[in-house]
């Protein structure tokens, strides 16, 4: 039995060693898969660290294997003694006791050796974790480096795709840094970068990720942040850098920075978001430096063009939003069409997705005839409020006629829009509205269309309207989608959802 226990211990220990090797392999694989090329000296340093870790791990495995092997030999020797049993007839009490004492001693010795090995494995795992952290940290500023930046931005983008949660990116350059280095030396330049990094960390929110993007360029990833909110943070960062004073060789040195801001758009991926922020940064430099600009999806503009949100403090709490959600319901068809043109232009440039949904209260005339115009308009207002809350924050809804609403769904292919349309259809169809002493049920029709490369804003709306008109034909279903060739029932769109949302 002692021999079996030793074998189990050996297997468990080998499993732990294998897990540690896999962890090291994961770190190495992550280094190798990184999209950002490493500097030669960094690559050599990390390879040396990996080689040393593997060598120490091999030494540990060999040592433990030797310990377990020695224990195995001792147990075999004890078993032989027990089998011999003195005269070979019956085991004497003295032989049994001696054998048991040796077995206990051998087990205690192995337990001590395994305990030491466990500590060494824990230290090795911590060292591997430190190597991974070093690979994501800029050595000069202690900020997240470019590799960590790429990972952070990829996580925000995945969250945007899953939940539609916005985020912003700020790129900033220390102004005239090359000239500063030439004048004051590289040691002064390094100190400036360290001080700028410290100022950024102190001025940004805890949830913001401040990174050294490369050279004198920094990046700030701002989760759950709109462009207007990002503008506040960007200005705060710019002023913090403007307020930095670097004391070097009995001189007080000052620097400024130029910034470019971009908010994620439905047509964006991480690369296009970086490109737009970089364009806004270049715009700031061209405009005279020490300023911030933002890219609205079409062009770069001064950050002052963004309406700044009011600061939320205890003395100035956020106001209650009106029932009609201003983030989603636009005031007029003209504004809606203007925004639609911009979205279609983005789809043209970036091969994005966009769908239009028209929602018509088909029994509106009956409601108006029975209850009058005033109550009927109140019904439409209630439906509008519901639609404003039913869609995502990035969607837009507007009144499209006396009894019709239009919803613009950026970043949404036909399959995804079909899911939204079905949810709206079921919710409104099941709704009972009290009017006087009665309750009324609403009947609706839906028309849906997805952006095609041949579309402009008007043709996209026309196809959605064509689908809506087709629902009025005798024998037609109440919800149709125009796929570019013909009008099809929403149920026929269902199977395209997965493929369309890749």
mmCIF file of N, CA, C and O in Angstrom, residues 278-343:
data_model
loop_
_atom_site.group_PDB
_atom_site.id
_atom_site.type_symbol
_atom_site.label_atom_id
_atom_site.label_comp_id
_atom_site.label_asym_id
_atom_site.label_seq_id
_atom_site.Cartn_x
_atom_site.Cartn_y
_atom_site.Cartn_z
ATOM 1 N N UNK A 278 -5.985 58.816 -34.888
ATOM 2 C CA UNK A 278 -4.709 59.324 -35.393
ATOM 3 C C UNK A 278 -4.929 60.505 -36.350
ATOM 4 O O UNK A 278 -4.162 61.476 -36.336
ATOM 5 N N UNK A 279 -5.975 60.432 -37.166
ATOM 6 C CA UNK A 279 -6.300 61.551 -38.054
ATOM 7 C C UNK A 279 -6.658 62.797 -37.244
ATOM 8 O O UNK A 279 -6.273 63.921 -37.599
ATOM 9 N N UNK A 280 -7.405 62.596 -36.160
ATOM 10 C CA UNK A 280 -7.753 63.734 -35.297
ATOM 11 C C UNK A 280 -6.512 64.300 -34.623
ATOM 12 O O UNK A 280 -6.378 65.527 -34.455
ATOM 13 N N UNK A 281 -5.571 63.428 -34.237
ATOM 14 C CA UNK A 281 -4.311 63.894 -33.645
ATOM 15 C C UNK A 281 -3.527 64.734 -34.650
ATOM 16 O O UNK A 281 -2.996 65.811 -34.299
ATOM 17 N N UNK A 282 -3.441 64.286 -35.879
ATOM 18 C CA UNK A 282 -2.735 65.040 -36.917
ATOM 19 C C UNK A 282 -3.414 66.393 -37.136
ATOM 20 O O UNK A 282 -2.742 67.416 -37.326
ATOM 21 N N UNK A 283 -4.743 66.403 -37.071
ATOM 22 C CA UNK A 283 -5.496 67.657 -37.216
ATOM 23 C C UNK A 283 -5.115 68.646 -36.111
ATOM 24 O O UNK A 283 -4.954 69.847 -36.358
ATOM 25 N N UNK A 284 -4.955 68.126 -34.878
ATOM 26 C CA UNK A 284 -4.551 68.996 -33.755
ATOM 27 C C UNK A 284 -3.163 69.572 -33.986
ATOM 28 O O UNK A 284 -2.909 70.756 -33.686
ATOM 29 N N UNK A 285 -2.258 68.761 -34.505
ATOM 30 C CA UNK A 285 -0.907 69.260 -34.779
ATOM 31 C C UNK A 285 -0.925 70.337 -35.858
ATOM 32 O O UNK A 285 -0.253 71.370 -35.742
ATOM 33 N N UNK A 286 -1.710 70.098 -36.907
ATOM 34 C CA UNK A 286 -1.796 71.075 -37.989
ATOM 35 C C UNK A 286 -2.434 72.381 -37.526
ATOM 36 O O UNK A 286 -2.131 73.450 -38.063
ATOM 37 N N UNK A 287 -3.296 72.286 -36.512
ATOM 38 C CA UNK A 287 -3.998 73.471 -36.022
ATOM 39 C C UNK A 287 -3.176 74.275 -35.030
ATOM 40 O O UNK A 287 -3.647 75.309 -34.531
ATOM 41 N N UNK A 288 -1.946 73.833 -34.710
ATOM 42 C CA UNK A 288 -1.092 74.621 -33.825
ATOM 43 C C UNK A 288 -0.600 73.907 -32.591
ATOM 44 O O UNK A 288 0.103 74.485 -31.773
ATOM 45 N N UNK A 289 -0.988 72.639 -32.372
ATOM 46 C CA UNK A 289 -0.552 71.817 -31.242
ATOM 47 C C UNK A 289 -1.132 72.322 -29.921
ATOM 48 O O UNK A 289 -1.771 73.348 -29.857
ATOM 49 N N UNK A 290 -0.866 71.539 -28.869
ATOM 50 C CA UNK A 290 -1.402 71.805 -27.531
ATOM 51 C C UNK A 290 -2.912 72.003 -27.579
ATOM 52 O O UNK A 290 -3.452 72.936 -27.004
ATOM 53 N N UNK A 291 -3.592 71.113 -28.248
ATOM 54 C CA UNK A 291 -5.049 71.152 -28.342
ATOM 55 C C UNK A 291 -5.559 69.756 -28.643
ATOM 56 O O UNK A 291 -4.797 68.842 -28.959
ATOM 57 N N UNK A 292 -6.871 69.590 -28.545
ATOM 58 C CA UNK A 292 -7.491 68.283 -28.790
ATOM 59 C C UNK A 292 -8.518 68.410 -29.904
ATOM 60 O O UNK A 292 -9.216 69.426 -30.027
ATOM 61 N N UNK A 293 -8.625 67.364 -30.710
ATOM 62 C CA UNK A 293 -9.611 67.300 -31.785
ATOM 63 C C UNK A 293 -10.276 65.933 -31.738
ATOM 64 O O UNK A 293 -9.789 65.011 -31.080
ATOM 65 N N UNK A 294 -11.403 65.822 -32.419
ATOM 66 C CA UNK A 294 -12.064 64.518 -32.477
ATOM 67 C C UNK A 294 -12.506 64.230 -33.903
ATOM 68 O O UNK A 294 -12.699 65.150 -34.705
ATOM 69 N N UNK A 295 -12.652 62.952 -34.208
ATOM 70 C CA UNK A 295 -13.084 62.512 -35.531
ATOM 71 C C UNK A 295 -14.525 62.027 -35.418
ATOM 72 O O UNK A 295 -14.822 61.116 -34.639
ATOM 73 N N UNK A 296 -15.420 62.626 -36.194
ATOM 74 C CA UNK A 296 -16.842 62.308 -36.073
ATOM 75 C C UNK A 296 -17.298 61.180 -36.987
ATOM 76 O O UNK A 296 -18.495 60.894 -37.081
ATOM 77 N N UNK A 297 -16.372 60.532 -37.665
ATOM 78 C CA UNK A 297 -16.724 59.472 -38.597
ATOM 79 C C UNK A 297 -16.530 59.884 -40.038
ATOM 80 O O UNK A 297 -16.370 59.027 -40.915
ATOM 81 N N UNK A 298 -16.533 61.197 -40.258
ATOM 82 C CA UNK A 298 -16.325 61.719 -41.605
ATOM 83 C C UNK A 298 -15.102 62.615 -41.682
ATOM 84 O O UNK A 298 -14.341 62.569 -42.645
ATOM 85 N N UNK A 299 -14.903 63.437 -40.657
ATOM 86 C CA UNK A 299 -13.775 64.367 -40.684
ATOM 87 C C UNK A 299 -13.370 64.721 -39.257
ATOM 88 O O UNK A 299 -14.102 64.443 -38.299
ATOM 89 N N UNK A 300 -12.205 65.359 -39.140
ATOM 90 C CA UNK A 300 -11.717 65.798 -37.832
ATOM 91 C C UNK A 300 -12.198 67.213 -37.556
ATOM 92 O O UNK A 300 -12.256 68.055 -38.457
ATOM 93 N N UNK A 301 -12.515 67.460 -36.297
ATOM 94 C CA UNK A 301 -13.041 68.769 -35.888
ATOM 95 C C UNK A 301 -12.469 69.129 -34.525
ATOM 96 O O UNK A 301 -12.062 68.241 -33.753
ATOM 97 N N UNK A 302 -12.449 70.440 -34.175
ATOM 98 C CA UNK A 302 -12.002 70.829 -32.836
ATOM 99 C C UNK A 302 -12.898 70.199 -31.774
ATOM 100 O O UNK A 302 -14.110 70.071 -31.966
ATOM 101 N N UNK A 303 -12.305 69.833 -30.681
ATOM 102 C CA UNK A 303 -13.075 69.164 -29.642
ATOM 103 C C UNK A 303 -14.112 70.095 -29.015
ATOM 104 O O UNK A 303 -15.105 69.645 -28.435
ATOM 105 N N UNK A 304 -13.915 71.394 -29.190
ATOM 106 C CA UNK A 304 -14.887 72.364 -28.666
ATOM 107 C C UNK A 304 -16.225 72.271 -29.383
ATOM 108 O O UNK A 304 -17.234 72.758 -28.874
ATOM 109 N N UNK A 305 -16.253 71.637 -30.570
ATOM 110 C CA UNK A 305 -17.519 71.474 -31.286
ATOM 111 C C UNK A 305 -18.444 70.480 -30.607
ATOM 112 O O UNK A 305 -19.650 70.459 -30.887
ATOM 113 N N UNK A 306 -17.884 69.632 -29.746
ATOM 114 C CA UNK A 306 -18.715 68.675 -29.029
ATOM 115 C C UNK A 306 -19.399 69.361 -27.861
ATOM 116 O O UNK A 306 -18.777 70.112 -27.108
ATOM 117 N N UNK A 307 -20.682 69.090 -27.686
ATOM 118 C CA UNK A 307 -21.409 69.617 -26.544
ATOM 119 C C UNK A 307 -20.944 68.890 -25.301
ATOM 120 O O UNK A 307 -21.037 67.675 -25.197
ATOM 121 N N UNK A 308 -20.409 69.627 -24.340
ATOM 122 C CA UNK A 308 -19.851 69.017 -23.149
ATOM 123 C C UNK A 308 -20.959 68.635 -22.175
ATOM 124 O O UNK A 308 -21.839 69.433 -21.880
ATOM 125 N N UNK A 309 -20.933 67.396 -21.636
ATOM 126 C CA UNK A 309 -21.937 67.019 -20.637
ATOM 127 C C UNK A 309 -21.670 67.720 -19.315
ATOM 128 O O UNK A 309 -20.526 68.030 -18.988
ATOM 129 N N UNK A 310 -22.735 67.975 -18.560
ATOM 130 C CA UNK A 310 -22.565 68.602 -17.250
ATOM 131 C C UNK A 310 -21.911 67.615 -16.293
ATOM 132 O O UNK A 310 -22.178 66.419 -16.323
ATOM 133 N N UNK A 311 -21.016 68.139 -15.447
ATOM 134 C CA UNK A 311 -20.365 67.290 -14.454
ATOM 135 C C UNK A 311 -21.398 66.793 -13.455
ATOM 136 O O UNK A 311 -22.281 67.534 -13.032
ATOM 137 N N UNK A 312 -21.282 65.531 -13.081
ATOM 138 C CA UNK A 312 -22.234 64.949 -12.145
ATOM 139 C C UNK A 312 -21.623 64.960 -10.752
ATOM 140 O O UNK A 312 -20.694 64.211 -10.458
ATOM 141 N N UNK A 313 -22.117 65.812 -9.891
ATOM 142 C CA UNK A 313 -21.637 65.918 -8.518
ATOM 143 C C UNK A 313 -22.833 65.846 -7.593
ATOM 144 O O UNK A 313 -23.993 65.872 -8.026
ATOM 145 N N UNK A 314 -22.566 65.770 -6.304
ATOM 146 C CA UNK A 314 -23.670 65.753 -5.342
ATOM 147 C C UNK A 314 -24.476 67.046 -5.406
ATOM 148 O O UNK A 314 -25.675 67.065 -5.204
ATOM 149 N N UNK A 315 -23.769 68.169 -5.676
ATOM 150 C CA UNK A 315 -24.471 69.451 -5.773
ATOM 151 C C UNK A 315 -25.184 69.591 -7.116
ATOM 152 O O UNK A 315 -26.073 70.418 -7.260
ATOM 153 N N UNK A 316 -24.779 68.802 -8.079
ATOM 154 C CA UNK A 316 -25.366 68.884 -9.412
ATOM 155 C C UNK A 316 -25.671 67.470 -9.915
ATOM 156 O O UNK A 316 -24.975 66.936 -10.754
ATOM 157 N N UNK A 317 -26.706 66.818 -9.343
ATOM 158 C CA UNK A 317 -26.988 65.438 -9.728
ATOM 159 C C UNK A 317 -27.528 65.376 -11.144
ATOM 160 O O UNK A 317 -28.046 66.357 -11.660
ATOM 161 N N UNK A 318 -27.411 64.209 -11.795
ATOM 162 C CA UNK A 318 -27.958 64.085 -13.142
ATOM 163 C C UNK A 318 -29.465 64.266 -13.138
ATOM 164 O O UNK A 318 -30.161 63.790 -12.240
ATOM 165 N N UNK A 319 -29.957 64.990 -14.124
ATOM 166 C CA UNK A 319 -31.391 65.228 -14.234
ATOM 167 C C UNK A 319 -32.092 63.978 -14.730
ATOM 168 O O UNK A 319 -31.540 63.190 -15.478
ATOM 169 N N UNK A 320 -33.341 63.817 -14.310
ATOM 170 C CA UNK A 320 -34.138 62.721 -14.819
ATOM 171 C C UNK A 320 -34.347 62.883 -16.313
ATOM 172 O O UNK A 320 -34.658 63.976 -16.779
ATOM 173 N N UNK A 321 -34.176 61.793 -17.051
ATOM 174 C CA UNK A 321 -34.411 61.868 -18.485
ATOM 175 C C UNK A 321 -35.904 61.959 -18.746
ATOM 176 O O UNK A 321 -36.715 61.374 -18.030
ATOM 177 N N UNK A 322 -36.305 62.698 -19.773
ATOM 178 C CA UNK A 322 -37.715 62.747 -20.115
ATOM 179 C C UNK A 322 -38.191 61.384 -20.587
ATOM 180 O O UNK A 322 -37.399 60.507 -20.936
ATOM 181 N N UNK A 323 -39.499 61.202 -20.622
ATOM 182 C CA UNK A 323 -40.044 59.914 -21.040
ATOM 183 C C UNK A 323 -39.626 59.579 -22.460
ATOM 184 O O UNK A 323 -39.326 58.452 -22.773
ATOM 185 N N UNK A 324 -39.634 60.540 -23.328
ATOM 186 C CA UNK A 324 -39.140 60.285 -24.672
ATOM 187 C C UNK A 324 -37.621 60.335 -24.627
ATOM 188 O O UNK A 324 -37.026 61.370 -24.361
ATOM 189 N N UNK A 325 -37.011 59.191 -24.835
ATOM 190 C CA UNK A 325 -35.562 59.049 -24.677
ATOM 191 C C UNK A 325 -34.849 59.832 -25.765
ATOM 192 O O UNK A 325 -34.815 59.443 -26.913
ATOM 193 N N UNK A 326 -34.245 60.981 -25.365
ATOM 194 C CA UNK A 326 -33.618 61.873 -26.350
ATOM 195 C C UNK A 326 -32.419 61.227 -27.021
ATOM 196 O O UNK A 326 -32.003 61.645 -28.084
ATOM 197 N N UNK A 327 -31.850 60.191 -26.409
ATOM 198 C CA UNK A 327 -30.703 59.547 -27.043
ATOM 199 C C UNK A 327 -31.127 58.750 -28.253
ATOM 200 O O UNK A 327 -30.329 58.466 -29.124
ATOM 201 N N UNK A 328 -32.398 58.319 -28.293
ATOM 202 C CA UNK A 328 -32.816 57.413 -29.348
ATOM 203 C C UNK A 328 -33.879 58.010 -30.270
ATOM 204 O O UNK A 328 -34.010 57.576 -31.402
ATOM 205 N N UNK A 329 -34.661 58.936 -29.782
ATOM 206 C CA UNK A 329 -35.723 59.498 -30.608
ATOM 207 C C UNK A 329 -35.268 60.857 -31.126
ATOM 208 O O UNK A 329 -35.048 61.782 -30.348
ATOM 209 N N UNK A 330 -35.089 60.966 -32.437
ATOM 210 C CA UNK A 330 -34.638 62.223 -33.029
ATOM 211 C C UNK A 330 -35.862 63.077 -33.339
ATOM 212 O O UNK A 330 -36.959 62.573 -33.566
ATOM 213 N N UNK A 331 -35.713 64.381 -33.335
ATOM 214 C CA UNK A 331 -36.886 65.261 -33.368
ATOM 215 C C UNK A 331 -37.618 65.326 -34.702
ATOM 216 O O UNK A 331 -38.776 65.720 -34.732
ATOM 217 N N UNK A 332 -36.961 64.999 -35.786
ATOM 218 C CA UNK A 332 -37.611 65.224 -37.075
ATOM 219 C C UNK A 332 -37.131 64.231 -38.115
ATOM 220 O O UNK A 332 -36.063 63.628 -37.979
ATOM 221 N N UNK A 333 -37.933 64.082 -39.164
ATOM 222 C CA UNK A 333 -37.529 63.238 -40.280
ATOM 223 C C UNK A 333 -36.274 63.769 -40.953
ATOM 224 O O UNK A 333 -35.420 62.994 -41.399
ATOM 225 N N UNK A 334 -36.164 65.094 -41.043
ATOM 226 C CA UNK A 334 -35.004 65.675 -41.727
ATOM 227 C C UNK A 334 -33.715 65.321 -40.991
ATOM 228 O O UNK A 334 -32.692 64.986 -41.611
ATOM 229 N N UNK A 335 -33.740 65.378 -39.644
ATOM 230 C CA UNK A 335 -32.564 64.982 -38.863
ATOM 231 C C UNK A 335 -32.271 63.496 -39.046
ATOM 232 O O UNK A 335 -31.130 63.073 -39.193
ATOM 233 N N UNK A 336 -33.337 62.700 -39.039
ATOM 234 C CA UNK A 336 -33.203 61.259 -39.228
ATOM 235 C C UNK A 336 -32.556 60.950 -40.577
ATOM 236 O O UNK A 336 -31.631 60.140 -40.676
ATOM 237 N N UNK A 337 -33.050 61.612 -41.633
ATOM 238 C CA UNK A 337 -32.510 61.366 -42.969
ATOM 239 C C UNK A 337 -31.058 61.829 -43.067
ATOM 240 O O UNK A 337 -30.239 61.197 -43.744
ATOM 241 N N UNK A 338 -30.744 62.929 -42.400
ATOM 242 C CA UNK A 338 -29.364 63.415 -42.414
ATOM 243 C C UNK A 338 -28.436 62.395 -41.743
ATOM 244 O O UNK A 338 -27.351 62.079 -42.248
ATOM 245 N N UNK A 339 -28.877 61.856 -40.596
ATOM 246 C CA UNK A 339 -28.079 60.846 -39.909
ATOM 247 C C UNK A 339 -27.986 59.570 -40.736
ATOM 248 O O UNK A 339 -26.947 58.889 -40.740
ATOM 249 N N UNK A 340 -29.075 59.239 -41.424
ATOM 250 C CA UNK A 340 -29.068 58.040 -42.260
ATOM 251 C C UNK A 340 -28.057 58.177 -43.402
ATOM 252 O O UNK A 340 -27.343 57.226 -43.732
ATOM 253 N N UNK A 341 -27.985 59.357 -44.005
ATOM 254 C CA UNK A 341 -27.003 59.580 -45.071
ATOM 255 C C UNK A 341 -25.585 59.368 -44.558
ATOM 256 O O UNK A 341 -24.737 58.777 -45.244
ATOM 257 N N UNK A 342 -25.333 59.844 -43.343
ATOM 258 C CA UNK A 342 -23.998 59.679 -42.761
ATOM 259 C C UNK A 342 -23.699 58.202 -42.513
ATOM 260 O O UNK A 342 -22.598 57.716 -42.791
ATOM 261 N N UNK A 343 -24.679 57.471 -41.997
ATOM 262 C CA UNK A 343 -24.479 56.050 -41.739
ATOM 263 C C UNK A 343 -24.254 55.273 -43.040
ATOM 264 O O UNK A 343 -23.412 54.366 -43.104
#
